[in-house]
Amino acid sequence: MTFQKLLTDHYKNRLWLVVLTALGSLIHYVLIPALFLGGYKVSVVTEGNKLLTVKDAMQIAGAEWFNFSLIFGMLEIILLAAITGIQEFSYLYKNNSVDFYDSQPVAFRSRFIINYASGIIMFAVIYAIGMIFGLAVITACGSGCPALYTGILESYLWFLILYAGIYSFAVLGAVVSGNLFIAFLAGCFISGIEFLFRIIIFGGMAQYFTTMYHIADSEIIRPRSLPLAWYFSYIGDVLSADVDKMEFVTAIPKAFISSGKGMAVCLVVACIACTLAYVAFINRPREAVEKGLCFPILESFVKISLGILGGILTGTISDMIFSSVFSFSVMTFVVIAVVIALICLVGEWIFSLNITKVFNKVWQIPLCIIAAFAVIIIFKQDAFGYDSYVPGVDQIESFALYTQDNYSYSIITTDEEGRGINQDREEYLRNNLSLTDAADVVEVAKIGMKERRKLFGRDSTDFSRPQSWSVTVLYRMKNGRQIWRQMEIPYDIDHAPMDNIIGSNEYKDVYFDLNKTIEGLKDAVSFDTKGRLSLSYNTAQNNETASAEIDDVKALFKAYEKDLNKYDFSYSQGNVCIGTVDVNFAPVSQGMSAENLYRTLPVYEGYDNTIKALKEKGLFLDPLPDIENVSFVIAQYDKVNENGELERSETARYDEKDKISELLDSADINCYGDWSRYSYSMEDISAIVLSEEEIAEAGDTDDPDYYWNHDIGSTYTIRKENIPDFVKTDLGL
Amino acid sequence: MIEIKQVSKAFDGVKAVDGLSMSMNEKEVFGLLGTNGAGKTTLLRMMTGILKADSGKITIDEKEVYDNPKAKELFFFIPDDVYYFPLAKPKDMAEHYKGIYQNFSVEYFNEMMERFGLDRNRRVNTFSKGMKKQLAVILALSAQTKYLFCDETFDGLDPVIRQATKSLIAQAMEDRGLTTVLTSHNLRELEDVCDHIGLLHQGGVLLSKDIEDLKIGVQKLQVVYEDENDSQNVELQMEILDHKRQGRLHVYTVRQTPAELDDLFGKVKTVLYEILPLTLEEIFISETEVVGYDISKIINRSL
C-alpha cells in the first residue's frame, strides 16, 4: 500500500479527529472574526487630535480580533495537539488493536510515520484552508490591511510549530505508556518537568541565596524546551503594542522576526521529541498493554525525579515555615521524608494500578531523601559560593549598578519608533547603563556582598536596621553571560571607588539622560496638543506646580546639566537633597489616550543653577521657613511599643525664637535622592511649625492633632541624634 | 515452512514460553493445544510478529517474522478478540485489507458473505460475536495468504457454522495449498481437522506429532482369553501403555501396529479379540502418562 493510500485509509478510520480539527479551524478563522467584526459598530473616535477614518477603526478592530485569536488559538492548539497526539497511538493500549495492526505487513517504521505524520498533515491542511477563509472574512468585513494579512500568515506558521511541539510531546507520552491515563500523565510530565525543575530550583535559590536578584533571575524559570514558553514571548511582543495607536502595523511583523529563534528552538524540540518517540515506538514491548510505562527504567526516572523535586520543594517551604533557612531542622527532614515516601508510593500505585504493589522498589525512597536533602544542604551552605561570587576584573565586559532605594520609579524616554513613553527605571538602567570601570565595581561588590550576607544571610549576626543601601549589580561578562546580584553597600564605604562609578560620565550620561526625556515629551506634546505639561518642585513639606512649555523644561534641564558636573558619590553624601523637580505630562485625549509621562530629579542644596532656574519659574520653595515668620513650634514624641500601639505621647510648645531656630536647624529636610542615608528611629520626634499667617487663620491651640487633622503647618522630623537637649528634657527622653 | 527454534518469552519474570522448538510443514493443519496459560497465544503472537521473542528465532519460509512486512505478507492472523474499525462495515474492512494484501479477492469475499448470509453494508459493531468471527474467517480467506493463523477461532461458533468454516478452510487447503495453524484448548475441536498436533504445557512442548503417526503407533484392544494364563505371556510381548481389567475382560492400550497385534493374538486362543478406535484424547492420555504427566489435569475433556 502506498503512503498516500495508507494515509487516506488512516483518516477514514479517524474521521472524528478530522471533524474536531475542522471545527476548531472554522471557529477560529471564520466564526469568531465574522461575529466579532461583522457586528462591529464604528463610532467617532479620536487619536490625539486626529479623527480616525472608518477604515482605520475597522483595522483596529481587526487587530483586536487578531490579538484575541492568538490567545484563543493557543488554547485550541493545546487541546487539539494533545488529543490527536495521544489518539494516534492509542491503539497500543488494547491487545486486540495491537494484534490487528502489528500482524499486518506494514513495517513498524512505516506505521509510526503514518500515524505521526497524519496528525501534523491534518492540522496543517485544515488550518491552512481555514486561514484562507479567515483572510477572506476580515477582508469582507473591511478590516484587511497588509499588517493583518501578514500577521495571520505568520500566526498560522506559529500555530503549526506550536502544534508540532505539543503534538510531539503527546506522541512521546503516548508511545511510552500502556494506557490512556498514563499517556496523559506522561505528556504532562514531559511538557512540565523542565519548568517544574526550574521553578523549584529558583524557589530554593530565592530562599537560600541572599544575594539573588529575584526579578532578573526569574529568567531562570523560563523553560527552554517548552514550545508554549517561546510562543508566549511571541504573543507578548504582539500584545504589548497599543492597538489604538495602530502600533500593530509595525509590531506584528517585528514580533514575528524577533521570534525566529523561538521558532527554531521549537522545531528542534519537536524533532527531538519525534525522534525519541520513534525509538520508543520501535523498541516498545507490545505486551505492555494496560501497564504503566512501557520501560521500567522510565518509571524509576519519573518517580525519582518527582520524589527529589518534591523533597526540595517541601524542604524549602518547611524551612520557611519553621524559620530554619540557615540551620538544621529535624522537622524539615521529617517532612521531606514523608512527602518523598508518599510521592514514591503513590507513583508506584499509579504505574502498577495495583495498590498491593505500592511497596515495590522502596529503595527509591531513601535514594530520593538523600538526594533532596543533599540539595537542601548545598543551598543552605552555599556550597558553590553563589553568595560570595564576584567575577574577576578581566572577565567583565561592562556592568550596571544602581540603588533600589529611590524616589523615582520611571523615566521618560522614547521607544524605537520615537514615541514618548514611561519606562520602568530598572528596565531602562538594565538596558542602557553600561559601565566599564570593572576594577571599582569588583572592589565595591566584595564589600557589598559581604555586607548583604552579614545582614540577611547565613553569616547574619546583626539584626538592627541596616545602615546600607540596597544595590543591584548586573555583570555583562565577556563570554556573553549576564550575572545579577543584590548587595548592601554600607553607609561608611570608602568614597573613592563609588566616586569613580557614580561620578563617571558613563554613569551620568545614561542615568540623567535628559535629552531622551525632552524627545519623549516633544513627541507626547505633538501627539496630544491638548495635553498638559507641567513642572513641580517638591520639598519634604510642600510643593509648587506650574504649567510649562517644552522650552521651559529645556531651560531647566540645561541648568540641571550644569549642576550635574558636580555630582558624584561624595557630593551626594556631603550635600542634602532639599527637593525634587517633577516633569509631568497629562494627556487629555479620550479613548485612545497618550500615556501619562512622569519624571523626577533630585535637587541638592548646592545645585545653584537649578535653584536659580526654579526661582525664575516661581517654583522654588525654601526647605525651611523664615524664622521671623514662625509663630511657634510644637515638638511631639509618640512612644509606641513593639506591637505598634501608642504607649504615651508627650508634646512641648516653643515660642522663643532661639529655641525655634535650634529646632529648625535640627529638622530633617532631606528629600532622599539617590544615596541618601535612611536612619529612621522609633526615638525620632515630630516638630509642627506654625507660621503667623496660619495661626491668624486657624487659631491658637497647643493640640498638635488639631493642626495635623486640618493640615495646618509644616511637619518636620527631627532625628534621634539631632534632638536638642532642651527638647529631650521637656519630652522626658 | 514455519520454523520455531529455542524461543523463549517471559512476562514480568514469568516464562510464558520456554525454549520452545517446533516446525510446521506447509499444506497442513497444525493444531496447538494446551490449557490457559500454556503459551499458545503467546507463541502465536510471536509467530505473527506482534511480540518479540526474548531469545530464539521464528522464521516463515526462512524469513524472520518480527517487523518484517515480507514475512507478514505470507499470513493472515485471526486473534481470539478480533478488532474492527469503529463504525466500519464489512465492505470497509475488505477495502482496508485489499490495500494491505496484494492478492485479496473481493469476489471471493462477496461470494462468502452472501453464502454465510452476512450483510456487507451493516455496521460490524451490530454483529453478534459469532458473526464477527465468521466475518474474520471470510476476510482471512479472502486475503489469499499462504498461511492462516487462528487463535481459538472456532470458540463461539455454532456447530453448523463451525462445520461450514472448517470446510471452507479445507477447500482453501485443497485449492491453493493453504497452511493453517489453529490453537484451542478443546481436543475434540481439533480432532477432525488437524494433521499435526502440538501439545503445549507451561511454555514448553509436551508432544508434537502427526495424528496419523499417533493413531498408527497406538492401539486399543479388548481381549478375553480362553485360558487366563495366556495373558502373562502375551503381555510380555506387548509395549503396554495402559491396562484395565474388568473380570476376564482386558482392555489394553499398546504401542503396536494392528498387523503386529493380529500376528500375536493369532497364536493365542481368545474368546474376544477386538481392536477399538482410539480418540485423540485417549492417545494423548497414553502418550503423556508415559512421560509422567497426568494429562487429565491438563486438557479439557469437554465435548
PDB file of N, CA and C in Angstrom, chain B residues 7 24 26 58 62 70 89 93 106 109 136 138 144 149 152 165 194 207 210 220 231-232 251 261:
ATOM      1  N   VAL B   7      12.695 -20.786  21.225  1.00  0.00           N
ATOM      2  CA  VAL B   7      12.076 -19.496  21.514  1.00  0.00           C
ATOM      3  C   VAL B   7      11.622 -19.418  22.971  1.00  0.00           C
ATOM      4  N   MET B  24       6.488 -26.426  11.469  1.00  0.00           N
ATOM      5  CA  MET B  24       5.151 -26.661  10.904  1.00  0.00           C
ATOM      6  C   MET B  24       5.278 -26.733   9.391  1.00  0.00           C
ATOM      7  N   GLU B  26       4.189 -27.104   5.384  1.00  0.00           N
ATOM      8  CA  GLU B  26       3.180 -26.466   4.541  1.00  0.00           C
ATOM      9  C   GLU B  26       2.051 -27.444   4.219  1.00  0.00           C
ATOM     10  N   ILE B  58      12.118 -17.245  15.029  1.00  0.00           N
ATOM     11  CA  ILE B  58      10.930 -17.780  14.332  1.00  0.00           C
ATOM     12  C   ILE B  58      11.015 -17.313  12.892  1.00  0.00           C
ATOM     13  N   GLU B  62      11.744 -19.169   5.779  1.00  0.00           N
ATOM     14  CA  GLU B  62      13.112 -18.696   6.011  1.00  0.00           C
ATOM     15  C   GLU B  62      13.210 -17.195   6.197  1.00  0.00           C
ATOM     16  N   LYS B  70       7.673  -8.436   4.592  1.00  0.00           N
ATOM     17  CA  LYS B  70       7.767  -9.516   3.583  1.00  0.00           C
ATOM     18  C   LYS B  70       7.295 -10.840   4.175  1.00  0.00           C
ATOM     19  N   LYS B  89     -18.011  -1.042   8.261  1.00  0.00           N
ATOM     20  CA  LYS B  89     -18.861  -2.097   7.708  1.00  0.00           C
ATOM     21  C   LYS B  89     -17.950  -3.169   7.124  1.00  0.00           C
ATOM     22  N   MET B  93     -13.896  -3.014   5.863  1.00  0.00           N
ATOM     23  CA  MET B  93     -12.770  -3.842   6.293  1.00  0.00           C
ATOM     24  C   MET B  93     -12.129  -4.535   5.086  1.00  0.00           C
ATOM     25  N   VAL B 106     -11.824  -9.650  -3.777  1.00  0.00           N
ATOM     26  CA  VAL B 106     -13.107  -9.033  -3.415  1.00  0.00           C
ATOM     27  C   VAL B 106     -14.257  -9.940  -3.853  1.00  0.00           C
ATOM     28  N   PHE B 109     -14.676 -12.615  -1.370  1.00  0.00           N
ATOM     29  CA  PHE B 109     -15.257 -12.001  -0.168  1.00  0.00           C
ATOM     30  C   PHE B 109     -16.773 -11.850  -0.333  1.00  0.00           C
ATOM     31  N   ALA B 136     -14.429 -12.577  10.275  1.00  0.00           N
ATOM     32  CA  ALA B 136     -12.969 -12.640  10.362  1.00  0.00           C
ATOM     33  C   ALA B 136     -12.426 -13.752   9.484  1.00  0.00           C
ATOM     34  N   ILE B 138     -13.882 -15.080   6.862  1.00  0.00           N
ATOM     35  CA  ILE B 138     -14.109 -14.721   5.448  1.00  0.00           C
ATOM     36  C   ILE B 138     -13.033 -13.754   4.969  1.00  0.00           C
ATOM     37  N   GLN B 144      -6.210 -14.550   0.727  1.00  0.00           N
ATOM     38  CA  GLN B 144      -5.467 -15.472  -0.134  1.00  0.00           C
ATOM     39  C   GLN B 144      -4.001 -15.591   0.271  1.00  0.00           C
ATOM     40  N   PHE B 149      -3.365 -18.161  10.537  1.00  0.00           N
ATOM     41  CA  PHE B 149      -3.199 -18.442  11.963  1.00  0.00           C
ATOM     42  C   PHE B 149      -4.489 -18.061  12.671  1.00  0.00           C
ATOM     43  N   GLU B 152      -8.086 -19.736  18.737  1.00  0.00           N
ATOM     44  CA  GLU B 152      -9.375 -20.121  19.340  1.00  0.00           C
ATOM     45  C   GLU B 152     -10.521 -19.533  18.526  1.00  0.00           C
ATOM     46  N   THR B 165     -17.231 -23.431   8.373  1.00  0.00           N
ATOM     47  CA  THR B 165     -15.942 -22.744   8.396  1.00  0.00           C
ATOM     48  C   THR B 165     -14.819 -23.738   8.165  1.00  0.00           C
ATOM     49  N   CYS B 194      -7.215 -31.427  12.210  1.00  0.00           N
ATOM     50  CA  CYS B 194      -5.760 -31.246  12.248  1.00  0.00           C
ATOM     51  C   CYS B 194      -5.018 -32.451  11.691  1.00  0.00           C
ATOM     52  N   LEU B 207       4.426 -32.500  23.427  1.00  0.00           N
ATOM     53  CA  LEU B 207       4.276 -33.508  22.382  1.00  0.00           C
ATOM     54  C   LEU B 207       4.007 -32.800  21.069  1.00  0.00           C
ATOM     55  N   ASP B 210       2.301 -36.033  14.136  1.00  0.00           N
ATOM     56  CA  ASP B 210       1.206 -36.213  13.171  1.00  0.00           C
ATOM     57  C   ASP B 210       0.151 -37.099  13.800  1.00  0.00           C
ATOM     58  N   LYS B 220      -5.894 -49.658  20.789  1.00  0.00           N
ATOM     59  CA  LYS B 220      -6.671 -50.068  21.966  1.00  0.00           C
ATOM     60  C   LYS B 220      -7.373 -51.357  21.621  1.00  0.00           C
ATOM     61  N   SER B 231      -2.456 -64.797  29.300  1.00  0.00           N
ATOM     62  CA  SER B 231      -2.336 -63.335  29.326  1.00  0.00           C
ATOM     63  C   SER B 231      -0.925 -62.885  29.695  1.00  0.00           C
ATOM     64  N   GLN B 232      -0.325 -63.614  30.590  1.00  0.00           N
ATOM     65  CA  GLN B 232       1.015 -63.184  31.041  1.00  0.00           C
ATOM     66  C   GLN B 232       2.008 -63.230  29.892  1.00  0.00           C
ATOM     67  N   VAL B 251      -8.635 -54.632  28.807  1.00  0.00           N
ATOM     68  CA  VAL B 251      -8.579 -53.533  27.830  1.00  0.00           C
ATOM     69  C   VAL B 251      -7.155 -52.988  27.854  1.00  0.00           C
ATOM     70  N   LEU B 261      -0.285 -56.934  16.177  1.00  0.00           N
ATOM     71  CA  LEU B 261      -1.239 -57.476  17.149  1.00  0.00           C
ATOM     72  C   LEU B 261      -1.965 -58.684  16.564  1.00  0.00           C
TER      73      LEU B 261
END
